[in-house]
Structures are given as C-alpha cells and as structure tokens.
C-alpha cells in the first residue's frame, strides 16, 4: 500500500497542483488511490481530462469522490481518447452516480 499524499497536508492541494501544473502533459499513469481525496466541488481533475492529455491510466480508488465528481469526470471523458484505465472503486459513489458517469463517458 502506498500513501504518497497523506503526510500531514490537505490531500487535495497536491492534486490541484498535479492536474493544473506545468508539465502534466507528459503523464501516462497516475496513482492517487488511498489518499483521502475530496474535491469539495473543484473540477481540476475533469478539466484536466477534458483537454485529452496523453494520460492512459488514472487510479483514484479508495478516496472520497462523490457522484458529482463522477458526473463531471464522465462528461470530461467525452472528449478524451487517451485514457484507457480509470479506477474509482471504493469512493463515496452511489450505484446511480457511477452509472451516470459511465453513460456520459460512452455517449
């Protein structure tokens, strides 16, 4: 188990830096699982994904993402042709929220 972001800092601050920072276009795989990430409505992850970066794998499992986060990620995936693996299990998603994200991402 890796806990790269849980070292006494707000878990979401590095997420915003990672997905909103310079040089993030070279990322191919990002594992942010088990970091207590809660967006509180911020959309830097879906905004990043909607730019269609070369990112192929994104692991966000075991965090505190919500149905709203899943909806916006799903909408972002409409314009993303590179992401092949997205792991969101064990977040604060309802079955309906996960389904909505999936439907939006495959339209």
PDB file of N, CA and C in Angstrom:
ATOM      1  N   UNK A   1       0.840  -1.171   0.000  1.00  0.00           N
ATOM      2  CA  UNK A   1       0.000   0.000   0.000  1.00  0.00           C
ATOM      3  C   UNK A   1       0.892   1.244   0.000  1.00  0.00           C
ATOM      4  N   UNK A   2       0.551   2.200  -0.851  1.00  0.00           N
ATOM      5  CA  UNK A   2       1.298   3.446  -0.951  1.00  0.00           C
ATOM      6  C   UNK A   2       0.413   4.595  -0.517  1.00  0.00           C
ATOM      7  N   UNK A   3       0.930   5.458   0.309  1.00  0.00           N
ATOM      8  CA  UNK A   3       0.205   6.642   0.752  1.00  0.00           C
ATOM      9  C   UNK A   3       1.068   7.862   0.484  1.00  0.00           C
ATOM     10  N   UNK A   4       1.210   8.200  -0.758  1.00  0.00           N
ATOM     11  CA  UNK A   4       2.133   9.245  -1.151  1.00  0.00           C
ATOM     12  C   UNK A   4       1.705  10.650  -0.759  1.00  0.00           C
ATOM     13  N   UNK A   5       0.414  10.917  -0.620  1.00  0.00           N
ATOM     14  CA  UNK A   5      -0.030  12.274  -0.331  1.00  0.00           C
ATOM     15  C   UNK A   5      -0.454  12.492   1.112  1.00  0.00           C
ATOM     16  N   UNK A   6      -0.649  11.443   1.872  1.00  0.00           N
ATOM     17  CA  UNK A   6      -1.120  11.573   3.248  1.00  0.00           C
ATOM     18  C   UNK A   6       0.022  11.775   4.221  1.00  0.00           C
ATOM     19  N   UNK A   7       0.662  12.909   4.160  1.00  0.00           N
ATOM     20  CA  UNK A   7       1.778  13.180   5.051  1.00  0.00           C
ATOM     21  C   UNK A   7       1.583  14.514   5.759  1.00  0.00           C
ATOM     22  N   UNK A   8       0.417  14.687   6.387  1.00  0.00           N
ATOM     23  CA  UNK A   8       0.167  15.887   7.165  1.00  0.00           C
ATOM     24  C   UNK A   8      -0.232  17.095   6.359  1.00  0.00           C
ATOM     25  N   UNK A   9      -0.591  16.924   5.090  1.00  0.00           N
ATOM     26  CA  UNK A   9      -1.048  18.045   4.281  1.00  0.00           C
ATOM     27  C   UNK A   9      -2.451  17.744   3.796  1.00  0.00           C
ATOM     28  N   UNK A  10      -3.171  18.781   3.403  1.00  0.00           N
ATOM     29  CA  UNK A  10      -4.503  18.578   2.854  1.00  0.00           C
ATOM     30  C   UNK A  10      -4.369  17.761   1.584  1.00  0.00           C
ATOM     31  N   UNK A  11      -5.010  16.589   1.519  1.00  0.00           N
ATOM     32  CA  UNK A  11      -4.798  15.693   0.383  1.00  0.00           C
ATOM     33  C   UNK A  11      -5.134  16.282  -0.976  1.00  0.00           C
ATOM     34  N   UNK A  12      -6.023  17.256  -1.034  1.00  0.00           N
ATOM     35  CA  UNK A  12      -6.422  17.760  -2.346  1.00  0.00           C
ATOM     36  C   UNK A  12      -5.472  18.812  -2.904  1.00  0.00           C
ATOM     37  N   UNK A  13      -4.712  19.481  -2.086  1.00  0.00           N
ATOM     38  CA  UNK A  13      -3.799  20.517  -2.561  1.00  0.00           C
ATOM     39  C   UNK A  13      -2.803  19.986  -3.595  1.00  0.00           C
ATOM     40  N   UNK A  14      -2.131  18.870  -3.354  1.00  0.00           N
ATOM     41  CA  UNK A  14      -1.216  18.353  -4.379  1.00  0.00           C
ATOM     42  C   UNK A  14      -1.939  17.885  -5.644  1.00  0.00           C
ATOM     43  N   UNK A  15      -3.193  17.459  -5.507  1.00  0.00           N
ATOM     44  CA  UNK A  15      -3.969  17.044  -6.674  1.00  0.00           C
ATOM     45  C   UNK A  15      -4.165  18.241  -7.597  1.00  0.00           C
ATOM     46  N   UNK A  16      -4.541  19.386  -7.035  1.00  0.00           N
ATOM     47  CA  UNK A  16      -4.710  20.593  -7.834  1.00  0.00           C
ATOM     48  C   UNK A  16      -3.401  20.990  -8.501  1.00  0.00           C
ATOM     49  N   UNK A  17      -2.307  20.869  -7.797  1.00  0.00           N
ATOM     50  CA  UNK A  17      -1.005  21.210  -8.385  1.00  0.00           C
ATOM     51  C   UNK A  17      -0.652  20.248  -9.514  1.00  0.00           C
ATOM     52  N   UNK A  18      -0.920  18.973  -9.297  1.00  0.00           N
ATOM     53  CA  UNK A  18      -0.584  17.955 -10.295  1.00  0.00           C
ATOM     54  C   UNK A  18      -1.370  18.157 -11.579  1.00  0.00           C
ATOM     55  N   UNK A  19      -2.685  18.292 -11.475  1.00  0.00           N
ATOM     56  CA  UNK A  19      -3.511  18.372 -12.669  1.00  0.00           C
ATOM     57  C   UNK A  19      -3.614  19.773 -13.247  1.00  0.00           C
ATOM     58  N   UNK A  20      -3.203  20.765 -12.531  1.00  0.00           N
ATOM     59  CA  UNK A  20      -3.246  22.125 -13.052  1.00  0.00           C
ATOM     60  C   UNK A  20      -1.876  22.692 -13.342  1.00  0.00           C
ATOM     61  N   UNK A  21      -0.840  21.895 -13.129  1.00  0.00           N
ATOM     62  CA  UNK A  21       0.522  22.392 -13.246  1.00  0.00           C
ATOM     63  C   UNK A  21       1.144  22.259 -14.608  1.00  0.00           C
ATOM     64  N   UNK A  22       2.270  22.901 -14.734  1.00  0.00           N
ATOM     65  CA  UNK A  22       3.062  22.846 -15.958  1.00  0.00           C
ATOM     66  C   UNK A  22       3.739  21.484 -16.044  1.00  0.00           C
ATOM     67  N   UNK A  23       3.775  20.917 -17.230  1.00  0.00           N
ATOM     68  CA  UNK A  23       4.455  19.649 -17.436  1.00  0.00           C
ATOM     69  C   UNK A  23       3.588  18.437 -17.218  1.00  0.00           C
ATOM     70  N   UNK A  24       2.298  18.633 -16.898  1.00  0.00           N
ATOM     71  CA  UNK A  24       1.439  17.475 -16.667  1.00  0.00           C
ATOM     72  C   UNK A  24       1.073  16.770 -17.962  1.00  0.00           C
ATOM     73  N   UNK A  25       1.402  17.331 -19.101  1.00  0.00           N
ATOM     74  CA  UNK A  25       1.124  16.712 -20.386  1.00  0.00           C
ATOM     75  C   UNK A  25       1.984  15.492 -20.663  1.00  0.00           C
ATOM     76  N   UNK A  26       3.005  15.246 -19.843  1.00  0.00           N
ATOM     77  CA  UNK A  26       3.869  14.088 -20.040  1.00  0.00           C
ATOM     78  C   UNK A  26       3.435  12.895 -19.191  1.00  0.00           C
ATOM     79  N   UNK A  27       2.407  13.059 -18.376  1.00  0.00           N
ATOM     80  CA  UNK A  27       1.948  11.980 -17.509  1.00  0.00           C
ATOM     81  C   UNK A  27       1.265  10.883 -18.317  1.00  0.00           C
ATOM     82  N   UNK A  28       1.647   9.630 -18.069  1.00  0.00           N
ATOM     83  CA  UNK A  28       0.988   8.498 -18.709  1.00  0.00           C
ATOM     84  C   UNK A  28       0.192   7.668 -17.709  1.00  0.00           C
ATOM     85  N   UNK A  29       0.620   7.646 -16.447  1.00  0.00           N
ATOM     86  CA  UNK A  29      -0.054   6.877 -15.412  1.00  0.00           C
ATOM     87  C   UNK A  29       0.055   7.633 -14.092  1.00  0.00           C
ATOM     88  N   UNK A  30      -1.087   7.794 -13.424  1.00  0.00           N
ATOM     89  CA  UNK A  30      -1.124   8.476 -12.127  1.00  0.00           C
ATOM     90  C   UNK A  30      -1.918   7.616 -11.157  1.00  0.00           C
ATOM     91  N   UNK A  31      -1.309   7.294 -10.012  1.00  0.00           N
ATOM     92  CA  UNK A  31      -1.976   6.515  -8.982  1.00  0.00           C
ATOM     93  C   UNK A  31      -2.140   7.375  -7.741  1.00  0.00           C
ATOM     94  N   UNK A  32      -3.380   7.793  -7.501  1.00  0.00           N
ATOM     95  CA  UNK A  32      -3.710   8.605  -6.326  1.00  0.00           C
ATOM     96  C   UNK A  32      -4.669   7.868  -5.404  1.00  0.00           C
ATOM     97  N   UNK A  33      -4.657   6.555  -5.476  1.00  0.00           N
ATOM     98  CA  UNK A  33      -5.529   5.747  -4.625  1.00  0.00           C
ATOM     99  C   UNK A  33      -5.130   5.869  -3.161  1.00  0.00           C
ATOM    100  N   UNK A  34      -6.144   5.744  -2.288  1.00  0.00           N
ATOM    101  CA  UNK A  34      -5.943   5.731  -0.832  1.00  0.00           C
ATOM    102  C   UNK A  34      -5.273   6.997  -0.288  1.00  0.00           C
ATOM    103  N   UNK A  35      -5.760   8.147  -0.753  1.00  0.00           N
ATOM    104  CA  UNK A  35      -5.201   9.406  -0.287  1.00  0.00           C
ATOM    105  C   UNK A  35      -6.225  10.326   0.358  1.00  0.00           C
ATOM    106  N   UNK A  36      -7.437   9.862   0.571  1.00  0.00           N
ATOM    107  CA  UNK A  36      -8.448  10.698   1.218  1.00  0.00           C
ATOM    108  C   UNK A  36      -8.851  11.904   0.395  1.00  0.00           C
ATOM    109  N   UNK A  37      -8.758  11.803  -0.928  1.00  0.00           N
ATOM    110  CA  UNK A  37      -9.043  12.938  -1.805  1.00  0.00           C
ATOM    111  C   UNK A  37     -10.537  13.247  -1.797  1.00  0.00           C
ATOM    112  N   UNK A  38     -10.849  14.497  -1.509  1.00  0.00           N
ATOM    113  CA  UNK A  38     -12.211  15.026  -1.535  1.00  0.00           C
ATOM    114  C   UNK A  38     -12.148  16.355  -2.271  1.00  0.00           C
ATOM    115  N   UNK A  39     -12.867  16.485  -3.371  1.00  0.00           N
ATOM    116  CA  UNK A  39     -12.729  17.675  -4.220  1.00  0.00           C
ATOM    117  C   UNK A  39     -13.495  18.884  -3.710  1.00  0.00           C
ATOM    118  N   UNK A  40     -14.543  18.667  -2.926  1.00  0.00           N
ATOM    119  CA  UNK A  40     -15.400  19.765  -2.465  1.00  0.00           C
ATOM    120  C   UNK A  40     -15.903  20.601  -3.638  1.00  0.00           C
ATOM    121  N   UNK A  41     -16.183  19.945  -4.761  1.00  0.00           N
ATOM    122  CA  UNK A  41     -16.740  20.627  -5.920  1.00  0.00           C
ATOM    123  C   UNK A  41     -15.727  21.163  -6.909  1.00  0.00           C
ATOM    124  N   UNK A  42     -14.458  21.136  -6.570  1.00  0.00           N
ATOM    125  CA  UNK A  42     -13.441  21.606  -7.513  1.00  0.00           C
ATOM    126  C   UNK A  42     -13.389  20.657  -8.705  1.00  0.00           C
ATOM    127  N   UNK A  43     -13.122  21.181  -9.869  1.00  0.00           N
ATOM    128  CA  UNK A  43     -13.172  20.354 -11.079  1.00  0.00           C
ATOM    129  C   UNK A  43     -11.833  20.262 -11.802  1.00  0.00           C
ATOM    130  N   UNK A  44     -10.721  20.344 -11.103  1.00  0.00           N
ATOM    131  CA  UNK A  44      -9.431  20.288 -11.797  1.00  0.00           C
ATOM    132  C   UNK A  44      -9.194  18.929 -12.453  1.00  0.00           C
ATOM    133  N   UNK A  45      -9.683  17.844 -11.872  1.00  0.00           N
ATOM    134  CA  UNK A  45      -9.478  16.522 -12.481  1.00  0.00           C
ATOM    135  C   UNK A  45     -10.258  16.416 -13.787  1.00  0.00           C
ATOM    136  N   UNK A  46     -11.587  16.664 -13.800  1.00  0.00           N
ATOM    137  CA  UNK A  46     -12.286  16.602 -15.080  1.00  0.00           C
ATOM    138  C   UNK A  46     -11.804  17.647 -16.085  1.00  0.00           C
ATOM    139  N   UNK A  47     -11.438  18.827 -15.600  1.00  0.00           N
ATOM    140  CA  UNK A  47     -10.913  19.843 -16.515  1.00  0.00           C
ATOM    141  C   UNK A  47      -9.649  19.340 -17.201  1.00  0.00           C
ATOM    142  N   UNK A  48      -8.784  18.705 -16.445  1.00  0.00           N
ATOM    143  CA  UNK A  48      -7.551  18.131 -16.994  1.00  0.00           C
ATOM    144  C   UNK A  48      -7.890  17.036 -18.004  1.00  0.00           C
ATOM    145  N   UNK A  49      -8.787  16.129 -17.642  1.00  0.00           N
ATOM    146  CA  UNK A  49      -9.138  15.022 -18.532  1.00  0.00           C
ATOM    147  C   UNK A  49      -9.782  15.507 -19.823  1.00  0.00           C
ATOM    148  N   UNK A  50     -10.532  16.590 -19.762  1.00  0.00           N
ATOM    149  CA  UNK A  50     -11.219  17.093 -20.959  1.00  0.00           C
ATOM    150  C   UNK A  50     -10.253  17.686 -21.982  1.00  0.00           C
ATOM    151  N   UNK A  51      -9.029  17.981 -21.584  1.00  0.00           N
ATOM    152  CA  UNK A  51      -8.038  18.504 -22.540  1.00  0.00           C
ATOM    153  C   UNK A  51      -7.405  17.389 -23.363  1.00  0.00           C
ATOM    154  N   UNK A  52      -7.802  16.161 -23.116  1.00  0.00           N
ATOM    155  CA  UNK A  52      -7.297  14.976 -23.807  1.00  0.00           C
ATOM    156  C   UNK A  52      -5.774  14.836 -23.692  1.00  0.00           C
ATOM    157  N   UNK A  53      -5.260  14.832 -22.457  1.00  0.00           N
ATOM    158  CA  UNK A  53      -3.820  14.657 -22.274  1.00  0.00           C
ATOM    159  C   UNK A  53      -3.416  13.227 -22.636  1.00  0.00           C
ATOM    160  N   UNK A  54      -2.132  12.940 -22.763  1.00  0.00           N
ATOM    161  CA  UNK A  54      -1.700  11.583 -23.108  1.00  0.00           C
ATOM    162  C   UNK A  54      -1.887  10.564 -21.981  1.00  0.00           C
ATOM    163  N   UNK A  55      -2.407  10.982 -20.846  1.00  0.00           N
ATOM    164  CA  UNK A  55      -2.628  10.099 -19.700  1.00  0.00           C
ATOM    165  C   UNK A  55      -3.449   8.878 -20.110  1.00  0.00           C
ATOM    166  N   UNK A  56      -2.928   7.682 -19.813  1.00  0.00           N
ATOM    167  CA  UNK A  56      -3.593   6.432 -20.179  1.00  0.00           C
ATOM    168  C   UNK A  56      -4.231   5.722 -18.989  1.00  0.00           C
ATOM    169  N   UNK A  57      -3.700   5.945 -17.786  1.00  0.00           N
ATOM    170  CA  UNK A  57      -4.183   5.241 -16.595  1.00  0.00           C
ATOM    171  C   UNK A  57      -4.309   6.228 -15.431  1.00  0.00           C
ATOM    172  N   UNK A  58      -5.485   6.229 -14.801  1.00  0.00           N
ATOM    173  CA  UNK A  58      -5.721   7.100 -13.651  1.00  0.00           C
ATOM    174  C   UNK A  58      -6.397   6.280 -12.564  1.00  0.00           C
ATOM    175  N   UNK A  59      -5.731   6.163 -11.444  1.00  0.00           N
ATOM    176  CA  UNK A  59      -6.220   5.379 -10.313  1.00  0.00           C
ATOM    177  C   UNK A  59      -6.636   6.334  -9.198  1.00  0.00           C
ATOM    178  N   UNK A  60      -7.938   6.400  -8.935  1.00  0.00           N
ATOM    179  CA  UNK A  60      -8.495   7.270  -7.898  1.00  0.00           C
ATOM    180  C   UNK A  60      -9.310   6.470  -6.886  1.00  0.00           C
ATOM    181  N   UNK A  61      -9.053   5.200  -6.779  1.00  0.00           N
ATOM    182  CA  UNK A  61      -9.808   4.321  -5.886  1.00  0.00           C
ATOM    183  C   UNK A  61      -9.550   4.656  -4.417  1.00  0.00           C
ATOM    184  N   UNK A  62     -10.510   4.292  -3.578  1.00  0.00           N
ATOM    185  CA  UNK A  62     -10.371   4.422  -2.121  1.00  0.00           C
ATOM    186  C   UNK A  62     -10.122   5.869  -1.691  1.00  0.00           C
ATOM    187  N   UNK A  63     -10.897   6.792  -2.244  1.00  0.00           N
ATOM    188  CA  UNK A  63     -10.834   8.187  -1.840  1.00  0.00           C
ATOM    189  C   UNK A  63     -12.218   8.619  -1.386  1.00  0.00           C
ATOM    190  N   UNK A  64     -12.548   9.890  -1.511  1.00  0.00           N
ATOM    191  CA  UNK A  64     -13.849  10.398  -1.081  1.00  0.00           C
ATOM    192  C   UNK A  64     -14.548  11.139  -2.218  1.00  0.00           C
ATOM    193  N   UNK A  65     -14.388  10.650  -3.444  1.00  0.00           N
ATOM    194  CA  UNK A  65     -15.039  11.274  -4.580  1.00  0.00           C
ATOM    195  C   UNK A  65     -16.530  10.958  -4.548  1.00  0.00           C
ATOM    196  N   UNK A  66     -17.340  11.894  -5.046  1.00  0.00           N
ATOM    197  CA  UNK A  66     -18.798  11.791  -4.962  1.00  0.00           C
ATOM    198  C   UNK A  66     -19.430  11.560  -6.337  1.00  0.00           C
ATOM    199  N   UNK A  67     -20.753  11.402  -6.345  1.00  0.00           N
ATOM    200  CA  UNK A  67     -21.490  11.270  -7.599  1.00  0.00           C
ATOM    201  C   UNK A  67     -21.271  12.481  -8.496  1.00  0.00           C
ATOM    202  N   UNK A  68     -21.220  13.668  -7.912  1.00  0.00           N
ATOM    203  CA  UNK A  68     -20.984  14.885  -8.682  1.00  0.00           C
ATOM    204  C   UNK A  68     -19.611  14.813  -9.373  1.00  0.00           C
ATOM    205  N   UNK A  69     -18.600  14.353  -8.638  1.00  0.00           N
ATOM    206  CA  UNK A  69     -17.270  14.185  -9.236  1.00  0.00           C
ATOM    207  C   UNK A  69     -17.329  13.195 -10.392  1.00  0.00           C
ATOM    208  N   UNK A  70     -18.029  12.084 -10.193  1.00  0.00           N
ATOM    209  CA  UNK A  70     -18.142  11.061 -11.229  1.00  0.00           C
ATOM    210  C   UNK A  70     -18.851  11.604 -12.466  1.00  0.00           C
ATOM    211  N   UNK A  71     -19.893  12.402 -12.263  1.00  0.00           N
ATOM    212  CA  UNK A  71     -20.612  13.001 -13.388  1.00  0.00           C
ATOM    213  C   UNK A  71     -19.677  13.865 -14.228  1.00  0.00           C
ATOM    214  N   UNK A  72     -18.916  14.728 -13.573  1.00  0.00           N
ATOM    215  CA  UNK A  72     -18.027  15.630 -14.308  1.00  0.00           C
ATOM    216  C   UNK A  72     -16.866  14.886 -14.964  1.00  0.00           C
ATOM    217  N   UNK A  73     -16.389  13.844 -14.328  1.00  0.00           N
ATOM    218  CA  UNK A  73     -15.349  13.015 -14.948  1.00  0.00           C
ATOM    219  C   UNK A  73     -15.925  12.326 -16.187  1.00  0.00           C
ATOM    220  N   UNK A  74     -17.132  11.796 -16.067  1.00  0.00           N
ATOM    221  CA  UNK A  74     -17.777  11.154 -17.212  1.00  0.00           C
ATOM    222  C   UNK A  74     -17.962  12.104 -18.376  1.00  0.00           C
ATOM    223  N   UNK A  75     -18.390  13.333 -18.096  1.00  0.00           N
ATOM    224  CA  UNK A  75     -18.541  14.330 -19.155  1.00  0.00           C
ATOM    225  C   UNK A  75     -17.189  14.673 -19.785  1.00  0.00           C
ATOM    226  N   UNK A  76     -16.159  14.748 -18.982  1.00  0.00           N
ATOM    227  CA  UNK A  76     -14.817  15.046 -19.496  1.00  0.00           C
ATOM    228  C   UNK A  76     -14.324  13.944 -20.416  1.00  0.00           C
ATOM    229  N   UNK A  77     -14.722  12.721 -20.130  1.00  0.00           N
ATOM    230  CA  UNK A  77     -14.267  11.596 -20.947  1.00  0.00           C
ATOM    231  C   UNK A  77     -14.871  11.601 -22.341  1.00  0.00           C
ATOM    232  N   UNK A  78     -15.913  12.393 -22.564  1.00  0.00           N
ATOM    233  CA  UNK A  78     -16.480  12.510 -23.906  1.00  0.00           C
ATOM    234  C   UNK A  78     -15.460  13.070 -24.897  1.00  0.00           C
ATOM    235  N   UNK A  79     -14.556  13.900 -24.411  1.00  0.00           N
ATOM    236  CA  UNK A  79     -13.556  14.496 -25.299  1.00  0.00           C
ATOM    237  C   UNK A  79     -12.171  13.902 -25.080  1.00  0.00           C
ATOM    238  N   UNK A  80     -12.097  12.796 -24.366  1.00  0.00           N
ATOM    239  CA  UNK A  80     -10.803  12.176 -24.071  1.00  0.00           C
ATOM    240  C   UNK A  80     -10.699  10.841 -24.804  1.00  0.00           C
ATOM    241  N   UNK A  81      -9.683  10.714 -25.643  1.00  0.00           N
ATOM    242  CA  UNK A  81      -9.495   9.477 -26.405  1.00  0.00           C
ATOM    243  C   UNK A  81      -8.287   8.678 -25.930  1.00  0.00           C
ATOM    244  N   UNK A  82      -7.573   9.179 -24.940  1.00  0.00           N
ATOM    245  CA  UNK A  82      -6.341   8.526 -24.494  1.00  0.00           C
ATOM    246  C   UNK A  82      -6.490   7.682 -23.236  1.00  0.00           C
ATOM    247  N   UNK A  83      -7.357   8.098 -22.308  1.00  0.00           N
ATOM    248  CA  UNK A  83      -7.490   7.384 -21.037  1.00  0.00           C
ATOM    249  C   UNK A  83      -8.088   6.000 -21.279  1.00  0.00           C
ATOM    250  N   UNK A  84      -7.385   4.972 -20.857  1.00  0.00           N
ATOM    251  CA  UNK A  84      -7.826   3.592 -21.059  1.00  0.00           C
ATOM    252  C   UNK A  84      -8.252   2.924 -19.758  1.00  0.00           C
ATOM    253  N   UNK A  85      -7.683   3.342 -18.642  1.00  0.00           N
ATOM    254  CA  UNK A  85      -7.999   2.747 -17.349  1.00  0.00           C
ATOM    255  C   UNK A  85      -8.334   3.869 -16.372  1.00  0.00           C
ATOM    256  N   UNK A  86      -9.502   3.770 -15.750  1.00  0.00           N
ATOM    257  CA  UNK A  86      -9.927   4.700 -14.709  1.00  0.00           C
ATOM    258  C   UNK A  86     -10.487   3.866 -13.575  1.00  0.00           C
ATOM    259  N   UNK A  87      -9.872   3.932 -12.421  1.00  0.00           N
ATOM    260  CA  UNK A  87     -10.322   3.171 -11.253  1.00  0.00           C
ATOM    261  C   UNK A  87     -10.932   4.135 -10.240  1.00  0.00           C
ATOM    262  N   UNK A  88     -12.204   3.912  -9.930  1.00  0.00           N
ATOM    263  CA  UNK A  88     -12.918   4.766  -8.977  1.00  0.00           C
ATOM    264  C   UNK A  88     -13.580   3.964  -7.859  1.00  0.00           C
ATOM    265  N   UNK A  89     -13.271   2.683  -7.741  1.00  0.00           N
ATOM    266  CA  UNK A  89     -13.957   1.882  -6.738  1.00  0.00           C
ATOM    267  C   UNK A  89     -13.653   2.369  -5.319  1.00  0.00           C
ATOM    268  N   UNK A  90     -14.581   2.087  -4.432  1.00  0.00           N
ATOM    269  CA  UNK A  90     -14.478   2.437  -3.016  1.00  0.00           C
ATOM    270  C   UNK A  90     -14.310   3.938  -2.782  1.00  0.00           C
ATOM    271  N   UNK A  91     -15.146   4.709  -3.464  1.00  0.00           N
ATOM    272  CA  UNK A  91     -15.297   6.132  -3.202  1.00  0.00           C
ATOM    273  C   UNK A  91     -16.706   6.324  -2.653  1.00  0.00           C
ATOM    274  N   UNK A  92     -17.140   7.559  -2.500  1.00  0.00           N
ATOM    275  CA  UNK A  92     -18.476   7.846  -1.973  1.00  0.00           C
ATOM    276  C   UNK A  92     -19.498   7.916  -3.103  1.00  0.00           C
ATOM    277  N   UNK A  93     -19.400   6.982  -4.058  1.00  0.00           N
ATOM    278  CA  UNK A  93     -20.311   6.950  -5.196  1.00  0.00           C
ATOM    279  C   UNK A  93     -21.487   6.022  -4.910  1.00  0.00           C
ATOM    280  N   UNK A  94     -22.661   6.455  -5.312  1.00  0.00           N
ATOM    281  CA  UNK A  94     -23.811   5.565  -5.263  1.00  0.00           C
ATOM    282  C   UNK A  94     -23.821   4.754  -6.554  1.00  0.00           C
ATOM    283  N   UNK A  95     -24.612   3.717  -6.580  1.00  0.00           N
ATOM    284  CA  UNK A  95     -24.704   2.922  -7.804  1.00  0.00           C
ATOM    285  C   UNK A  95     -25.214   3.794  -8.951  1.00  0.00           C
ATOM    286  N   UNK A  96     -26.160   4.669  -8.668  1.00  0.00           N
ATOM    287  CA  UNK A  96     -26.693   5.563  -9.691  1.00  0.00           C
ATOM    288  C   UNK A  96     -25.654   6.540 -10.202  1.00  0.00           C
ATOM    289  N   UNK A  97     -24.842   7.073  -9.303  1.00  0.00           N
ATOM    290  CA  UNK A  97     -23.814   8.032  -9.701  1.00  0.00           C
ATOM    291  C   UNK A  97     -22.769   7.413 -10.602  1.00  0.00           C
ATOM    292  N   UNK A  98     -22.353   6.216 -10.274  1.00  0.00           N
ATOM    293  CA  UNK A  98     -21.385   5.509 -11.122  1.00  0.00           C
ATOM    294  C   UNK A  98     -21.979   5.192 -12.479  1.00  0.00           C
ATOM    295  N   UNK A  99     -23.247   4.842 -12.501  1.00  0.00           N
ATOM    296  CA  UNK A  99     -23.918   4.554 -13.770  1.00  0.00           C
ATOM    297  C   UNK A  99     -24.041   5.772 -14.649  1.00  0.00           C
ATOM    298  N   UNK A 100     -24.355   6.916 -14.048  1.00  0.00           N
ATOM    299  CA  UNK A 100     -24.459   8.169 -14.805  1.00  0.00           C
ATOM    300  C   UNK A 100     -23.108   8.519 -15.417  1.00  0.00           C
ATOM    301  N   UNK A 101     -22.033   8.360 -14.641  1.00  0.00           N
ATOM    302  CA  UNK A 101     -20.698   8.647 -15.166  1.00  0.00           C
ATOM    303  C   UNK A 101     -20.402   7.759 -16.369  1.00  0.00           C
ATOM    304  N   UNK A 102     -20.728   6.484 -16.254  1.00  0.00           N
ATOM    305  CA  UNK A 102     -20.459   5.555 -17.347  1.00  0.00           C
ATOM    306  C   UNK A 102     -21.260   5.937 -18.590  1.00  0.00           C
ATOM    307  N   UNK A 103     -22.547   6.238 -18.425  1.00  0.00           N
ATOM    308  CA  UNK A 103     -23.372   6.601 -19.566  1.00  0.00           C
ATOM    309  C   UNK A 103     -22.865   7.844 -20.260  1.00  0.00           C
ATOM    310  N   UNK A 104     -22.459   8.842 -19.505  1.00  0.00           N
ATOM    311  CA  UNK A 104     -21.935  10.059 -20.116  1.00  0.00           C
ATOM    312  C   UNK A 104     -20.626   9.810 -20.841  1.00  0.00           C
ATOM    313  N   UNK A 105     -19.813   8.912 -20.325  1.00  0.00           N
ATOM    314  CA  UNK A 105     -18.494   8.696 -20.924  1.00  0.00           C
ATOM    315  C   UNK A 105     -18.554   7.895 -22.217  1.00  0.00           C
ATOM    316  N   UNK A 106     -19.639   7.185 -22.474  1.00  0.00           N
ATOM    317  CA  UNK A 106     -19.722   6.359 -23.677  1.00  0.00           C
ATOM    318  C   UNK A 106     -20.710   6.898 -24.714  1.00  0.00           C
ATOM    319  N   UNK A 107     -21.278   8.051 -24.493  1.00  0.00           N
ATOM    320  CA  UNK A 107     -22.243   8.633 -25.457  1.00  0.00           C
ATOM    321  C   UNK A 107     -21.580   8.918 -26.784  1.00  0.00           C
TER     322      UNK A 107
END
